[in-house]
Short mmCIF file of C-alpha atoms in Angstrom, two decimals:
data_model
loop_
_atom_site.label_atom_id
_atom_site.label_comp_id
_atom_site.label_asym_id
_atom_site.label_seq_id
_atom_site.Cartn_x
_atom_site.Cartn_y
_atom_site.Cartn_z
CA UNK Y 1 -93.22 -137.70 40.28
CA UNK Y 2 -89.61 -139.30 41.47
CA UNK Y 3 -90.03 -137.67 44.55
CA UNK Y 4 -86.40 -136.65 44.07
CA UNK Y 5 -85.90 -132.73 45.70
CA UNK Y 6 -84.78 -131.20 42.05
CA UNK Y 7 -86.41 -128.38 40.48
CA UNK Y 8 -89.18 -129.64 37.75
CA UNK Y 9 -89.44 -129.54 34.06
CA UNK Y 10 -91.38 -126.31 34.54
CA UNK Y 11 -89.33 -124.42 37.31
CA UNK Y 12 -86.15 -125.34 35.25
CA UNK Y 13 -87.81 -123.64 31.89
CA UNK Y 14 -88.15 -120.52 34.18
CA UNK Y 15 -84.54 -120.48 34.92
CA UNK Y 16 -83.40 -120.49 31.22
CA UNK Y 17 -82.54 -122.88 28.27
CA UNK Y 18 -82.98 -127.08 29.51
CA UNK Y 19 -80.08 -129.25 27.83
CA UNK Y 20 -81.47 -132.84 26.85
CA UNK Y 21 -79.77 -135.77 25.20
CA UNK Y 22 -81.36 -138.38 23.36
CA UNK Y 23 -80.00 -140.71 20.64
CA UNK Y 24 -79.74 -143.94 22.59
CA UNK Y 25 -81.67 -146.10 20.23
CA UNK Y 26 -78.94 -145.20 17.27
CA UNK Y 27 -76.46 -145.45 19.98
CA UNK Y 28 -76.55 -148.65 21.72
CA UNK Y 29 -77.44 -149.72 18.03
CA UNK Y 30 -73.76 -148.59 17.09
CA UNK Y 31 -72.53 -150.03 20.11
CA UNK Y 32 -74.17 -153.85 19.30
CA UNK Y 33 -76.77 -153.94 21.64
CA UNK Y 34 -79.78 -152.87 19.50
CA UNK Y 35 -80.57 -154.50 15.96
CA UNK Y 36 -81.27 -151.87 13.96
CA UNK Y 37 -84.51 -152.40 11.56
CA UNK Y 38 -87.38 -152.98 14.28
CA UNK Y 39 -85.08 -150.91 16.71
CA UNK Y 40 -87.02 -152.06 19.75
CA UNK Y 41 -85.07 -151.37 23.01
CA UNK Y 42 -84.41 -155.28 24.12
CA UNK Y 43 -81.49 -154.03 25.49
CA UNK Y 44 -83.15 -152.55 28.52
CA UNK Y 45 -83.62 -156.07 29.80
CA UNK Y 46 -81.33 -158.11 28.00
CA UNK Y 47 -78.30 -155.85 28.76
CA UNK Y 48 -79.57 -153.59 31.42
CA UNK Y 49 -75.50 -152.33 32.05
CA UNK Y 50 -74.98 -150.65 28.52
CA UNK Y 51 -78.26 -148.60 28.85
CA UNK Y 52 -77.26 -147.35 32.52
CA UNK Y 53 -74.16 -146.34 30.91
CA UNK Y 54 -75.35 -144.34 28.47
CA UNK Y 55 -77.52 -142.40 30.70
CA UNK Y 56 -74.97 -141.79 32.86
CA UNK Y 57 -72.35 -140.52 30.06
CA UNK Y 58 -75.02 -138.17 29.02
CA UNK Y 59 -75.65 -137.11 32.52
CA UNK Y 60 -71.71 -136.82 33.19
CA UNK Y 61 -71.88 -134.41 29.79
CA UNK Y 62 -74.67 -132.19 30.69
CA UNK Y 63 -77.82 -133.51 30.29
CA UNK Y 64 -80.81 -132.39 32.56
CA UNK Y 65 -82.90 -135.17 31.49
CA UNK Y 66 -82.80 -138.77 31.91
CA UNK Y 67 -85.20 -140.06 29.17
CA UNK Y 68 -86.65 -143.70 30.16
CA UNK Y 69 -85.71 -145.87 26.90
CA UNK Y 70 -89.07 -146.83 25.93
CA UNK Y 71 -89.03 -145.76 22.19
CA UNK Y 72 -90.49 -148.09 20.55
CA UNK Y 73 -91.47 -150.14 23.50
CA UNK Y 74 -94.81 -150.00 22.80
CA UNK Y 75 -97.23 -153.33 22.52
CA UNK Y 76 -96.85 -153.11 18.62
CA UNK Y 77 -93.27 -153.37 18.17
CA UNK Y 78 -92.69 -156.05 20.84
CA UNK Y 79 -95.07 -158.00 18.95
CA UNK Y 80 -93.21 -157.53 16.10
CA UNK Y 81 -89.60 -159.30 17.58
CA UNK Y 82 -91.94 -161.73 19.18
CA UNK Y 83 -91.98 -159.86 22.91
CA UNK Y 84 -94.81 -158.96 24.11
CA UNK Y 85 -94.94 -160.84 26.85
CA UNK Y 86 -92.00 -158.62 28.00
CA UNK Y 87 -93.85 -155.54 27.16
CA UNK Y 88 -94.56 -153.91 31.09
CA UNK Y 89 -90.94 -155.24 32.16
CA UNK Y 90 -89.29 -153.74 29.59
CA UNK Y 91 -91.70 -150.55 30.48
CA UNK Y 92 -90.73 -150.61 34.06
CA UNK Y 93 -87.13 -151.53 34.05
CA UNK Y 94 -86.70 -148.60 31.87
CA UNK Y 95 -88.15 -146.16 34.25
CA UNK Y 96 -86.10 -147.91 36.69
CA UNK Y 97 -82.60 -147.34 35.04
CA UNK Y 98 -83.11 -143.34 34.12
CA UNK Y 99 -84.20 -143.32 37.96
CA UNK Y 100 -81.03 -144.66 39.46
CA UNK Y 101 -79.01 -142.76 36.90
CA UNK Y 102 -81.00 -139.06 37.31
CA UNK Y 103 -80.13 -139.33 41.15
CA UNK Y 104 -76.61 -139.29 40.71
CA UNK Y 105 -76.53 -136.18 39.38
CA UNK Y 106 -79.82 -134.05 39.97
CA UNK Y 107 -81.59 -134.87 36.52
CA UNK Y 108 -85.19 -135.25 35.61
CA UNK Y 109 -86.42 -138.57 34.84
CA UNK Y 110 -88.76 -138.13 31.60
CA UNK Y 111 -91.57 -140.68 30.29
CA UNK Y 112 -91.11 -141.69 26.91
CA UNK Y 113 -93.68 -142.19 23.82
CA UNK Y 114 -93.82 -141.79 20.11
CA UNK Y 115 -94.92 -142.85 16.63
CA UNK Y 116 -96.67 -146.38 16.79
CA UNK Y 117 -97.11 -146.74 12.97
CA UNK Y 118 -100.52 -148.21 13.98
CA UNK Y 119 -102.43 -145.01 13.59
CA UNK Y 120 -104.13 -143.96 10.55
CA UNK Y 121 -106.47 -140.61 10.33
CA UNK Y 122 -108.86 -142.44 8.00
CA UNK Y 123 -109.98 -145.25 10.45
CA UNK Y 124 -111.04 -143.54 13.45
CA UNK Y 125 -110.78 -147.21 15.13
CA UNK Y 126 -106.93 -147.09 15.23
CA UNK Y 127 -107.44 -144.22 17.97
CA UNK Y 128 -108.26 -146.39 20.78
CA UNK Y 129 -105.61 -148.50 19.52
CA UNK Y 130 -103.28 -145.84 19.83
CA UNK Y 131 -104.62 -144.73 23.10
CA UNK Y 132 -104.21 -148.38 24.78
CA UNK Y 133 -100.59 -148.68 23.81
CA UNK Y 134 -100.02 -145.19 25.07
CA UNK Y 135 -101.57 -145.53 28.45
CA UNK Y 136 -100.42 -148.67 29.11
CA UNK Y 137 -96.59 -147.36 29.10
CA UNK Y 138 -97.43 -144.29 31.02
CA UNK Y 139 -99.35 -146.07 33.29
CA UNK Y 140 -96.60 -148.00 33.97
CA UNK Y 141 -93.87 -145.41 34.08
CA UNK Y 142 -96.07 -142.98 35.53
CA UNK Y 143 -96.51 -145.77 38.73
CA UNK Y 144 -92.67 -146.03 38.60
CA UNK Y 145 -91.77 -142.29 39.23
CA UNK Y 146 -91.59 -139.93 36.43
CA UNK Y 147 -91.04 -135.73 36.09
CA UNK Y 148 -92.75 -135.44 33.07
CA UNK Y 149 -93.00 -137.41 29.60
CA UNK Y 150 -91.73 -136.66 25.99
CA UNK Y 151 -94.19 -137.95 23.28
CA UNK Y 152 -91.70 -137.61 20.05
CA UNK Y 153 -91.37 -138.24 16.77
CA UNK Y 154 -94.82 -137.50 16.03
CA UNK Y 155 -95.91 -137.84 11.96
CA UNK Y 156 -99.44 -136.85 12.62
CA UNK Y 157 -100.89 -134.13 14.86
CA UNK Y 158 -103.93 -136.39 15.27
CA UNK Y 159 -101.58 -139.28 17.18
CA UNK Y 160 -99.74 -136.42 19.07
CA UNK Y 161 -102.71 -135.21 20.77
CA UNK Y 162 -103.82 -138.57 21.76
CA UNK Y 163 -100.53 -138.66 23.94
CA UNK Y 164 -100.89 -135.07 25.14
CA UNK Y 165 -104.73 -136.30 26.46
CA UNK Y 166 -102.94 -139.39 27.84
CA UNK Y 167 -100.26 -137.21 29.35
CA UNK Y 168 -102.45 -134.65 30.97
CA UNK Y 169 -105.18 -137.30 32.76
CA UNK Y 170 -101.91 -138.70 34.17
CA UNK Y 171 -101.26 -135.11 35.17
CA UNK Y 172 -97.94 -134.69 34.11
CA UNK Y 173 -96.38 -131.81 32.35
CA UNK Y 174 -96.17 -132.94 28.57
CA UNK Y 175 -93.13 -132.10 25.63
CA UNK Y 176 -94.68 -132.73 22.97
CA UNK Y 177 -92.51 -132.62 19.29
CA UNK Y 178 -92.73 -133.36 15.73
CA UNK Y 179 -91.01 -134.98 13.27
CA UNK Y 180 -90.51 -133.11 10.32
CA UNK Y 181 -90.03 -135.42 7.60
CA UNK Y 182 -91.86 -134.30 5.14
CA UNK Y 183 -91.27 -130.74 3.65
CA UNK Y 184 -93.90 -128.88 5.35
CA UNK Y 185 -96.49 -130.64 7.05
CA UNK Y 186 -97.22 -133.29 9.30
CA UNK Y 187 -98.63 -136.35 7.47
CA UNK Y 188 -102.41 -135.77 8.43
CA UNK Y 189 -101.90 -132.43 6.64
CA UNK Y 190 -101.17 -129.54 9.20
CA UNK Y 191 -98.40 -127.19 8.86
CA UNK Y 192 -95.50 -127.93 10.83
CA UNK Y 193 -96.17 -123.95 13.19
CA UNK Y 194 -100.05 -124.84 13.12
CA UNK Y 195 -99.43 -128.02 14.62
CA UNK Y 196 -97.45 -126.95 17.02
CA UNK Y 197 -100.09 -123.66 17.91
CA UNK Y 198 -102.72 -126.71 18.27
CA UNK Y 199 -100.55 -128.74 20.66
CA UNK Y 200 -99.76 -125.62 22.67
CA UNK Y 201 -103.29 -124.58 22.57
CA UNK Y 202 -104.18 -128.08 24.31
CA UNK Y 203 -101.61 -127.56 27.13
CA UNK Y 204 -98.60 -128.76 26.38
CA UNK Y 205 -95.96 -127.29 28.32
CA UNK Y 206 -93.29 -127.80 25.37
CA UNK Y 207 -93.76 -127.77 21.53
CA UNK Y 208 -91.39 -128.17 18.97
CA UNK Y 209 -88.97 -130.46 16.58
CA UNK Y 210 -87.11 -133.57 17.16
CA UNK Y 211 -85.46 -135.89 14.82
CA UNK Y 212 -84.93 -136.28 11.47
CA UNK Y 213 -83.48 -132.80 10.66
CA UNK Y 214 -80.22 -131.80 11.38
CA UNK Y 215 -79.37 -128.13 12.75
CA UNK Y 216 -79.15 -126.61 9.24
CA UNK Y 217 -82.23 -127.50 7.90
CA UNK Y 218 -84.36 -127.67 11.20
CA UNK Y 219 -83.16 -124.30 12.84
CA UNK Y 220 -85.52 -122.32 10.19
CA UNK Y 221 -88.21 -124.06 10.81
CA UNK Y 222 -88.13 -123.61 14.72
CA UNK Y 223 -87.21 -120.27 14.63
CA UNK Y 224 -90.93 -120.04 12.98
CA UNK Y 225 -92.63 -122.17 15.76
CA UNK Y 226 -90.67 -119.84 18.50
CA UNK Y 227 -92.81 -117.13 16.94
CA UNK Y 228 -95.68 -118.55 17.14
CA UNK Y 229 -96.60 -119.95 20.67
CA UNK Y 230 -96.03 -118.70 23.95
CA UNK Y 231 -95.46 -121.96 25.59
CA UNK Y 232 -91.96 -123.26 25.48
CA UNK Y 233 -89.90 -124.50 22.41
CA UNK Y 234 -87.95 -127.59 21.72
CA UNK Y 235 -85.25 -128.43 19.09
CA UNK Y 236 -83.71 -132.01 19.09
CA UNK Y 237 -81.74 -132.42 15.28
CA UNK Y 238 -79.94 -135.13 14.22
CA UNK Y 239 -76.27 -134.39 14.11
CA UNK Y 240 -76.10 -134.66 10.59
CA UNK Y 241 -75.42 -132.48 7.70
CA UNK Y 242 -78.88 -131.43 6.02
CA UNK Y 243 -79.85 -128.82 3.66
CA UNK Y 244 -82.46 -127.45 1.25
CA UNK Y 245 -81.48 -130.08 -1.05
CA UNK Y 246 -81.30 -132.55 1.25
CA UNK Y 247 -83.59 -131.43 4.68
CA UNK Y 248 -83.75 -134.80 6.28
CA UNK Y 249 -81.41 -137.80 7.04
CA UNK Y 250 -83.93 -139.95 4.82
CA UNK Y 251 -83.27 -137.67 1.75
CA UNK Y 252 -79.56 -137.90 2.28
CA UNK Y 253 -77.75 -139.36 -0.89
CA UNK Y 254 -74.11 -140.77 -1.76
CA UNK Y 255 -72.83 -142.52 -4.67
CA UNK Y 256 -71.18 -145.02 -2.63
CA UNK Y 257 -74.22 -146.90 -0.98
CA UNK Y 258 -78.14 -147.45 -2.51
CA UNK Y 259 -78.98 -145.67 1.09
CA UNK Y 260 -77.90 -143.65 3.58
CA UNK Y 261 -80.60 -144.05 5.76
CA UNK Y 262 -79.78 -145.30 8.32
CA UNK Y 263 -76.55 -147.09 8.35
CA UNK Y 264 -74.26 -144.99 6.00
CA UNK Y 265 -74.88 -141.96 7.73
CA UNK Y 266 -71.43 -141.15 9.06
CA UNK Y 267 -69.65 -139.29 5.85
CA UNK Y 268 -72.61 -136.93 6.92
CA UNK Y 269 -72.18 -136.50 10.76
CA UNK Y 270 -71.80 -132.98 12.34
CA UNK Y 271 -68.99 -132.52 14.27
CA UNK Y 272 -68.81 -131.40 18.02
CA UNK Y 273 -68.21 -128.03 17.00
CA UNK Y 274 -71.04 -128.06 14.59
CA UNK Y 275 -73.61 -128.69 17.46
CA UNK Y 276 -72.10 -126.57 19.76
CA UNK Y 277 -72.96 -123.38 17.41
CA UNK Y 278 -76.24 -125.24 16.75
CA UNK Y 279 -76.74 -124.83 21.08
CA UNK Y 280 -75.85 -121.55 21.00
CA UNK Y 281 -78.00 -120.75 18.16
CA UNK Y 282 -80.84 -122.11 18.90
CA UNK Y 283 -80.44 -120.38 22.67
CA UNK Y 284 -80.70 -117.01 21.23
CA UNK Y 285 -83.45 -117.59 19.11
CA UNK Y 286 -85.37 -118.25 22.31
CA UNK Y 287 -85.59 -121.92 22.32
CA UNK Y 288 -86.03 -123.54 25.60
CA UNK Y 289 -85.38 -127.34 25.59
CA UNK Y 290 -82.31 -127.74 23.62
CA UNK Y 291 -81.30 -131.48 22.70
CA UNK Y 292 -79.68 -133.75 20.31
CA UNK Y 293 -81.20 -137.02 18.32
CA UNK Y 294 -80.56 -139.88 16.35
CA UNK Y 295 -77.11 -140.10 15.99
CA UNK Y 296 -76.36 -138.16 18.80
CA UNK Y 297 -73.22 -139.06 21.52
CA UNK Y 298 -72.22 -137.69 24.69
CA UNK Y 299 -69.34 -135.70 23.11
CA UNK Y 300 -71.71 -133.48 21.08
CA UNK Y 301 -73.95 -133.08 24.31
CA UNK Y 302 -70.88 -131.94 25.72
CA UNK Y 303 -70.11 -130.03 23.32
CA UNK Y 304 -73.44 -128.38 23.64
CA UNK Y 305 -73.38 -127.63 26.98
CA UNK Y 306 -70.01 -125.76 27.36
CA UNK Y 307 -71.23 -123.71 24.52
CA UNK Y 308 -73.91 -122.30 26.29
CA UNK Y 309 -72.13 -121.69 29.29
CA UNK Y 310 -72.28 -124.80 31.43
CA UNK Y 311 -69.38 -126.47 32.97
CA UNK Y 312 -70.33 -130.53 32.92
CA UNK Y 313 -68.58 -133.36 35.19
CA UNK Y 314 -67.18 -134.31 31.94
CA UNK Y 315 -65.80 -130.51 31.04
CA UNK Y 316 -62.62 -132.38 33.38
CA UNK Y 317 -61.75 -134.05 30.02
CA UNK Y 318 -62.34 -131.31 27.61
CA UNK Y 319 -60.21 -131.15 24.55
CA UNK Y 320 -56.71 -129.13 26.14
CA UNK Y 321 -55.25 -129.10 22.40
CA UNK Y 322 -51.97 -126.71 23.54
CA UNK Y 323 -50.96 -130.00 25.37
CA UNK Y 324 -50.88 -132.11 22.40
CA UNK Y 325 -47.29 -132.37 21.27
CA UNK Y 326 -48.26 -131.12 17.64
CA UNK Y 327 -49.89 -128.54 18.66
CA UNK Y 328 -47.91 -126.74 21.76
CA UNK Y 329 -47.08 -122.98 21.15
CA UNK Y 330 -43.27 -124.34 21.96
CA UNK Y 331 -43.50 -127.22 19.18
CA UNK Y 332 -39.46 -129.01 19.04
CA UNK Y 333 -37.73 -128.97 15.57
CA UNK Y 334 -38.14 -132.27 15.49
CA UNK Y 335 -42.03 -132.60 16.21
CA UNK Y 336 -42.10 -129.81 13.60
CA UNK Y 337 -40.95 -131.78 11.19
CA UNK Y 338 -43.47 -134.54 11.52
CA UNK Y 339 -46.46 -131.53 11.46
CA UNK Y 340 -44.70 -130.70 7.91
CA UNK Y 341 -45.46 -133.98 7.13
CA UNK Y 342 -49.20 -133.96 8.34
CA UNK Y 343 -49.95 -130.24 6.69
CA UNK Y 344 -48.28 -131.56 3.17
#
């Protein structure tokens, strides 16, 4: 635990609907601290500043959580950009930033594991592969000072619950969530509500979605796992604009690039507005840990947060649009004539 005197994961889910922001890998990517392609988080040690920003704009717009950047900070990738040697650092320094942050403001500190892209359900030896990398960054962030942990972005039920058993002998609460890229199953073959039944049936304190889907085409789905399990529910879309046609940012077309996915996704982008009625939505269809992924900012967490009810450090700069000199009840003749000219 981070022996900070704040309500837990658990005690907060009693009290109603938990607001989470993610998104920092796609973030800090935007911002020119992460390269995007291996998408490993060097930025945690190579610009330690821009990451402690980003936790704390999040924080200043709502969010309960303060999720350690370890995505893809796992012993595979690093090898990958030729880092391993900076593997528990990295680990630690991570745990150490969403720590400093989370006490400015009465947040949760969260542990943070997903897909390694090492595990395959036909070689039962890539398990203890798996299990290594996992419990060597828990290990490590679990010595640091952590509420609970968020194992996301999980293709495969099998590699889930090999972080919720990795989770639980560390004896922290566990939010466990899939990615739904495919149209109805997880990649080892399990419906997307079964999987989530099994995961909740093996403890976890929070099932659910993350990633990939935006509101529109993930809302559905949840709705679904909400009936299904008693535990609580998490939904963390992308703030972009799928559909049926089109239910993930992968599938996402336009005539103007070969692919969208994942550097032309901005024609797509939900507005602030968009995820706000995706909050409230998702509130009243019982949904417990409401968050935001991939492409996600602090406006839309913002955005999120006063539409559920919350008033944020950052609800100070909320939009005040009667203000604007355009848009004043008492507009002058001669600002209306330069709104003619924008309405034309």
């Amino acid at each position: 635990m981070s022996g900070t005197a704040v309500p837990g994961i658990e005690e907060r889910l009693a009290g109603g609907a938990v607001l989470g922001a993610e998104g920092y890998v796609f973030e800090l990517e935007r911002r020119g601290y992460i390269k995007a392609g291996p998408y490993v988080p060097e930025v945690v040690l190579d610009f330690p500043g821009a990451v402690r920003e980003l936790h704390r704009e999040f924080l200043r717009a709502g969010s309960e959580v303060m999720v350690a950047l370890t995505y893809y900070a796992h012993r595979e990738k690093l090898r990958h950009v030729g880092r391993e040697g900076d593997l528990e650092e990295m680990n630690r320094h991570a745990v150490r930033i969403a720590r400093e942050v989370a006490s400015e403001g009465g947040a949760l500190v969260a542990g943070n594991v997903c897909n390694t892209w090492a595990y395959d359900p036909g070689d039962p030896a890539t398990v203890s592969v798996v299990r290594a990398m996992y419990s060597e960054q828990l290990g490590w962030a679990a010595e640091e000072g952590i509420d609970f942990v968020i194992s996301e972005t999980n293709d495969y039920l099998g590699e889930a619950l090999i972080a919720l058993e990795v989770i639980q002998e560390l004896g922290l609460p566990a939010m466990v969530t899939l990615a739904s890229t495919q149209p109805g199953q997880t990649r080892d073959g399990y419906d997307y509500v079964e999987a989530c039944r099994v995961l909740a049936g093996h403890g976890a304190t929070i099932v659910g979605l993350n990633c990939d889907r935006g509101p529109r085409s993930m809302l559905p789905l949840v709705a679904r796992i909400r009936a299904a399990v008693d535990c609580a529910v998490a939904a963390q879309p992308v703030p972009y604009r799928t559909d049926a046609a089109s239910p993930t940012m992968q599938s996402l077309k336009s005539g103007q690039v070969d692919r969208v996915f994942p550097l032309a996704l901005e024609p797509f982008g939900c507005t602030r507005f968009e995820m706000a009625h995706f909050a409230r939505a998702a509130r009243d269809l019982g949904v417990n840990y409401l968050g935001i992924c991939c492409g996600g900012a602090p406006h839309h967490v913002r955005a999120m947060a006063e539409a559920i009810g919350r008033v944020v450090p950052a609800s100070k700069y909320s939009p005040s649009m009667e203000l604007h000199p355009m848009f004043r009840d008492a507009i002058t003749a001669h600002d209306a004539s330069f709104l003619g000219a924008w309405n034309a």
